[in-house]
PDB file of C-alpha atoms in Angstrom:
ATOM      1  CA  UNK J   1      12.955 -19.538   3.598  1.00  0.00           C
ATOM      2  CA  UNK J   2      12.978 -22.458   1.361  1.00  0.00           C
ATOM      3  CA  UNK J   3      10.043 -21.816  -0.321  1.00  0.00           C
ATOM      4  CA  UNK J   4      11.141 -21.550  -4.199  1.00  0.00           C
ATOM      5  CA  UNK J   5       8.306 -19.474  -4.965  1.00  0.00           C
ATOM      6  CA  UNK J   6       9.085 -16.912  -2.518  1.00  0.00           C
ATOM      7  CA  UNK J   7      11.052 -13.728  -3.761  1.00  0.00           C
ATOM      8  CA  UNK J   8      12.045 -11.435  -1.162  1.00  0.00           C
ATOM      9  CA  UNK J   9      14.140  -8.208  -2.024  1.00  0.00           C
ATOM     10  CA  UNK J  10      14.635  -6.370   1.176  1.00  0.00           C
ATOM     11  CA  UNK J  11      14.726  -9.137   3.655  1.00  0.00           C
ATOM     12  CA  UNK J  12      18.184 -10.297   4.949  1.00  0.00           C
ATOM     13  CA  UNK J  13      20.147  -7.088   3.269  1.00  0.00           C
ATOM     14  CA  UNK J  14      20.521  -3.761   3.219  1.00  0.00           C
ATOM     15  CA  UNK J  15      17.421  -1.873   1.784  1.00  0.00           C
ATOM     16  CA  UNK J  16      17.236   1.667   2.055  1.00  0.00           C
ATOM     17  CA  UNK J  17      13.714   3.787   2.800  1.00  0.00           C
ATOM     18  CA  UNK J  18      11.678   3.996  -0.200  1.00  0.00           C
ATOM     19  CA  UNK J  19      11.413   7.490  -1.529  1.00  0.00           C
ATOM     20  CA  UNK J  20       7.790   7.325  -0.973  1.00  0.00           C
ATOM     21  CA  UNK J  21       5.081   5.518  -0.008  1.00  0.00           C
ATOM     22  CA  UNK J  22       3.610   4.621  -3.633  1.00  0.00           C
ATOM     23  CA  UNK J  23       7.385   3.635  -4.054  1.00  0.00           C
ATOM     24  CA  UNK J  24       7.685   0.988  -1.552  1.00  0.00           C
ATOM     25  CA  UNK J  25       7.485  -2.525  -2.249  1.00  0.00           C
ATOM     26  CA  UNK J  26       5.317  -4.487  -0.226  1.00  0.00           C
ATOM     27  CA  UNK J  27       6.353  -8.122  -0.194  1.00  0.00           C
ATOM     28  CA  UNK J  28       4.475 -11.282   1.099  1.00  0.00           C
ATOM     29  CA  UNK J  29       4.955 -14.627   1.893  1.00  0.00           C
ATOM     30  CA  UNK J  30       2.454 -17.681   2.203  1.00  0.00           C
ATOM     31  CA  UNK J  31       0.533 -18.038   4.882  1.00  0.00           C
ATOM     32  CA  UNK J  32       1.810 -21.655   6.220  1.00  0.00           C
ATOM     33  CA  UNK J  33      -1.441 -22.056   8.189  1.00  0.00           C
ATOM     34  CA  UNK J  34      -4.232 -21.382   5.806  1.00  0.00           C
ATOM     35  CA  UNK J  35      -6.710 -23.683   7.187  1.00  0.00           C
ATOM     36  CA  UNK J  36      -6.609 -21.781  10.680  1.00  0.00           C
ATOM     37  CA  UNK J  37      -8.577 -18.799  11.548  1.00  0.00           C
ATOM     38  CA  UNK J  38      -5.894 -16.527  13.616  1.00  0.00           C
ATOM     39  CA  UNK J  39      -5.063 -12.792  13.967  1.00  0.00           C
ATOM     40  CA  UNK J  40      -1.690 -10.969  12.822  1.00  0.00           C
ATOM     41  CA  UNK J  41      -0.947  -7.609  14.580  1.00  0.00           C
ATOM     42  CA  UNK J  42       1.656  -5.190  14.037  1.00  0.00           C
ATOM     43  CA  UNK J  43       2.276  -2.022  15.847  1.00  0.00           C
ATOM     44  CA  UNK J  44       3.908   1.155  14.666  1.00  0.00           C
ATOM     45  CA  UNK J  45       4.192   3.225  18.087  1.00  0.00           C
ATOM     46  CA  UNK J  46       6.671   5.946  16.391  1.00  0.00           C
ATOM     47  CA  UNK J  47       4.676   6.422  13.019  1.00  0.00           C
ATOM     48  CA  UNK J  48       5.667   9.602  11.326  1.00  0.00           C
ATOM     49  CA  UNK J  49       4.494  11.736   8.333  1.00  0.00           C
ATOM     50  CA  UNK J  50       4.278  15.376   7.423  1.00  0.00           C
ATOM     51  CA  UNK J  51       1.457  17.739   7.311  1.00  0.00           C
ATOM     52  CA  UNK J  52       0.880  18.678   3.835  1.00  0.00           C
ATOM     53  CA  UNK J  53       0.276  22.359   4.462  1.00  0.00           C
ATOM     54  CA  UNK J  54       2.948  23.324   7.024  1.00  0.00           C
ATOM     55  CA  UNK J  55       5.368  20.460   6.294  1.00  0.00           C
ATOM     56  CA  UNK J  56       5.374  20.113  10.062  1.00  0.00           C
ATOM     57  CA  UNK J  57       6.141  16.286  11.545  1.00  0.00           C
ATOM     58  CA  UNK J  58       2.683  14.363  12.544  1.00  0.00           C
ATOM     59  CA  UNK J  59       3.211  11.438  14.836  1.00  0.00           C
ATOM     60  CA  UNK J  60       1.129   8.259  15.615  1.00  0.00           C
ATOM     61  CA  UNK J  61       0.733   5.276  16.769  1.00  0.00           C
ATOM     62  CA  UNK J  62      -0.351   2.657  14.347  1.00  0.00           C
ATOM     63  CA  UNK J  63      -1.906  -0.678  15.003  1.00  0.00           C
ATOM     64  CA  UNK J  64      -2.663  -3.024  12.088  1.00  0.00           C
ATOM     65  CA  UNK J  65      -4.685  -6.283  12.659  1.00  0.00           C
ATOM     66  CA  UNK J  66      -5.919  -8.477  10.249  1.00  0.00           C
ATOM     67  CA  UNK J  67      -6.751 -12.491   9.595  1.00  0.00           C
ATOM     68  CA  UNK J  68      -4.552 -13.792   6.656  1.00  0.00           C
ATOM     69  CA  UNK J  69      -6.095 -15.852   3.853  1.00  0.00           C
ATOM     70  CA  UNK J  70      -3.268 -17.185   1.719  1.00  0.00           C
ATOM     71  CA  UNK J  71      -0.420 -14.472   2.151  1.00  0.00           C
ATOM     72  CA  UNK J  72       1.370 -12.603   5.168  1.00  0.00           C
ATOM     73  CA  UNK J  73       2.742  -9.283   4.826  1.00  0.00           C
ATOM     74  CA  UNK J  74       6.586  -9.425   5.546  1.00  0.00           C
ATOM     75  CA  UNK J  75       7.453  -7.429   8.298  1.00  0.00           C
ATOM     76  CA  UNK J  76      10.481  -5.591   6.949  1.00  0.00           C
ATOM     77  CA  UNK J  77       8.904  -4.368   3.828  1.00  0.00           C
ATOM     78  CA  UNK J  78       5.867  -3.592   6.211  1.00  0.00           C
ATOM     79  CA  UNK J  79       8.600  -1.289   8.228  1.00  0.00           C
ATOM     80  CA  UNK J  80      10.120   0.322   5.146  1.00  0.00           C
ATOM     81  CA  UNK J  81       6.658   1.215   3.786  1.00  0.00           C
ATOM     82  CA  UNK J  82       5.627   2.713   6.903  1.00  0.00           C
ATOM     83  CA  UNK J  83       8.748   4.806   7.340  1.00  0.00           C
ATOM     84  CA  UNK J  84       8.460   5.741   3.816  1.00  0.00           C
ATOM     85  CA  UNK J  85       5.791   8.319   4.837  1.00  0.00           C
ATOM     86  CA  UNK J  86       8.420  10.113   7.129  1.00  0.00           C
ATOM     87  CA  UNK J  87       8.726  12.419   4.255  1.00  0.00           C
ATOM     88  CA  UNK J  88       5.056  12.222   2.775  1.00  0.00           C
ATOM     89  CA  UNK J  89       2.911  15.122   3.017  1.00  0.00           C
ATOM     90  CA  UNK J  90      -0.734  13.756   3.896  1.00  0.00           C
ATOM     91  CA  UNK J  91      -3.576  14.331   6.323  1.00  0.00           C
ATOM     92  CA  UNK J  92      -3.894  11.870   9.071  1.00  0.00           C
ATOM     93  CA  UNK J  93      -7.061  10.830   7.527  1.00  0.00           C
ATOM     94  CA  UNK J  94      -5.207   9.883   4.483  1.00  0.00           C
ATOM     95  CA  UNK J  95      -2.516   8.196   5.544  1.00  0.00           C
ATOM     96  CA  UNK J  96      -4.329   5.798   7.934  1.00  0.00           C
ATOM     97  CA  UNK J  97      -6.781   4.761   4.878  1.00  0.00           C
ATOM     98  CA  UNK J  98      -3.962   4.600   2.635  1.00  0.00           C
ATOM     99  CA  UNK J  99      -2.269   1.896   4.672  1.00  0.00           C
ATOM    100  CA  UNK J 100      -5.203   0.141   5.408  1.00  0.00           C
ATOM    101  CA  UNK J 101      -6.142   0.288   1.386  1.00  0.00           C
ATOM    102  CA  UNK J 102      -2.547  -1.108   0.568  1.00  0.00           C
ATOM    103  CA  UNK J 103      -2.625  -4.039   2.937  1.00  0.00           C
ATOM    104  CA  UNK J 104      -5.959  -5.174   1.722  1.00  0.00           C
ATOM    105  CA  UNK J 105      -4.797  -4.918  -1.821  1.00  0.00           C
ATOM    106  CA  UNK J 106      -1.623  -6.584  -1.298  1.00  0.00           C
ATOM    107  CA  UNK J 107      -2.962  -9.308   0.918  1.00  0.00           C
ATOM    108  CA  UNK J 108      -6.829  -9.961   0.380  1.00  0.00           C
ATOM    109  CA  UNK J 109      -7.345 -10.779   3.936  1.00  0.00           C
ATOM    110  CA  UNK J 110     -10.644 -12.343   5.571  1.00  0.00           C
ATOM    111  CA  UNK J 111     -10.548  -9.202   7.705  1.00  0.00           C
ATOM    112  CA  UNK J 112      -8.005  -6.185   8.348  1.00  0.00           C
ATOM    113  CA  UNK J 113      -8.539  -3.287  10.717  1.00  0.00           C
ATOM    114  CA  UNK J 114      -6.264  -0.407  11.682  1.00  0.00           C
ATOM    115  CA  UNK J 115      -6.176   2.076  14.148  1.00  0.00           C
ATOM    116  CA  UNK J 116      -4.550   5.191  13.626  1.00  0.00           C
ATOM    117  CA  UNK J 117      -3.850   7.138  16.801  1.00  0.00           C
ATOM    118  CA  UNK J 118      -2.426  10.599  16.017  1.00  0.00           C
ATOM    119  CA  UNK J 119      -0.824  12.869  18.645  1.00  0.00           C
ATOM    120  CA  UNK J 120      -2.040  16.512  19.028  1.00  0.00           C
ATOM    121  CA  UNK J 121      -1.088  19.418  17.151  1.00  0.00           C
ATOM    122  CA  UNK J 122      -3.194  22.124  17.284  1.00  0.00           C
ATOM    123  CA  UNK J 123      -4.669  20.930  20.724  1.00  0.00           C
ATOM    124  CA  UNK J 124      -6.497  18.213  19.154  1.00  0.00           C
ATOM    125  CA  UNK J 125      -6.081  14.575  18.634  1.00  0.00           C
ATOM    126  CA  UNK J 126      -7.151  12.730  15.518  1.00  0.00           C
ATOM    127  CA  UNK J 127      -7.803   8.894  15.765  1.00  0.00           C
ATOM    128  CA  UNK J 128      -8.583   7.464  12.421  1.00  0.00           C
ATOM    129  CA  UNK J 129     -10.351   3.697  12.067  1.00  0.00           C
ATOM    130  CA  UNK J 130     -10.268   1.790   8.723  1.00  0.00           C
ATOM    131  CA  UNK J 131     -11.660  -2.089   8.307  1.00  0.00           C
ATOM    132  CA  UNK J 132     -12.294  -4.034   5.487  1.00  0.00           C
ATOM    133  CA  UNK J 133     -14.302  -7.985   5.477  1.00  0.00           C
ATOM    134  CA  UNK J 134     -16.014  -9.357   8.375  1.00  0.00           C
ATOM    135  CA  UNK J 135     -14.060 -10.519  11.091  1.00  0.00           C
ATOM    136  CA  UNK J 136     -14.547 -14.516  11.268  1.00  0.00           C
ATOM    137  CA  UNK J 137     -17.145 -15.488  14.009  1.00  0.00           C
ATOM    138  CA  UNK J 138     -15.522 -17.444  17.190  1.00  0.00           C
ATOM    139  CA  UNK J 139     -12.179 -15.453  16.752  1.00  0.00           C
ATOM    140  CA  UNK J 140     -10.890 -13.597  19.712  1.00  0.00           C
ATOM    141  CA  UNK J 141      -9.527  -9.947  18.911  1.00  0.00           C
ATOM    142  CA  UNK J 142      -8.124  -8.375  21.659  1.00  0.00           C
ATOM    143  CA  UNK J 143      -8.640  -4.003  21.874  1.00  0.00           C
ATOM    144  CA  UNK J 144      -5.825  -2.341  20.252  1.00  0.00           C
ATOM    145  CA  UNK J 145      -4.407  -1.240  24.035  1.00  0.00           C
ATOM    146  CA  UNK J 146      -3.984   2.601  23.060  1.00  0.00           C
ATOM    147  CA  UNK J 147      -5.303   4.689  25.605  1.00  0.00           C
ATOM    148  CA  UNK J 148      -7.123   7.733  24.450  1.00  0.00           C
ATOM    149  CA  UNK J 149      -5.270  10.949  24.724  1.00  0.00           C
ATOM    150  CA  UNK J 150      -5.810  12.649  28.174  1.00  0.00           C
ATOM    151  CA  UNK J 151      -3.282  15.564  27.898  1.00  0.00           C
ATOM    152  CA  UNK J 152      -2.556  16.543  31.493  1.00  0.00           C
ATOM    153  CA  UNK J 153      -5.402  15.678  32.881  1.00  0.00           C
TER     154      UNK J 153
END
């Protein structure tokens, strides 16, 4: 990237997984199309965290959609941030909403939504959804595309 105002510390070099989500650096780059409304989607189908009570792993399919203003999240930093939940103990609701709030605070998007489609533990899947802002009129946003849990049926 040739923009002298962009300072990325993780892209293009080895970066260890952060010790916690709070310790993770979410880096941004300027949106090169600030005059256009468009949707950015990130999908993390193998997201993991830990149950804060039992310490057992929890798994989710996370889908993040946002309409950027001035900034885009740099994808490697997002991957490292999401990976930092691997050893983090929190309930499904906390993980999903915390990711949404952190991205909102970092990016100040026109609109953001996150779907956390958690795989069942104890026989019950938990899906958590968080959104901020208003979807700009006329902007096409596809469904998140995660099939509801059907078990063996």
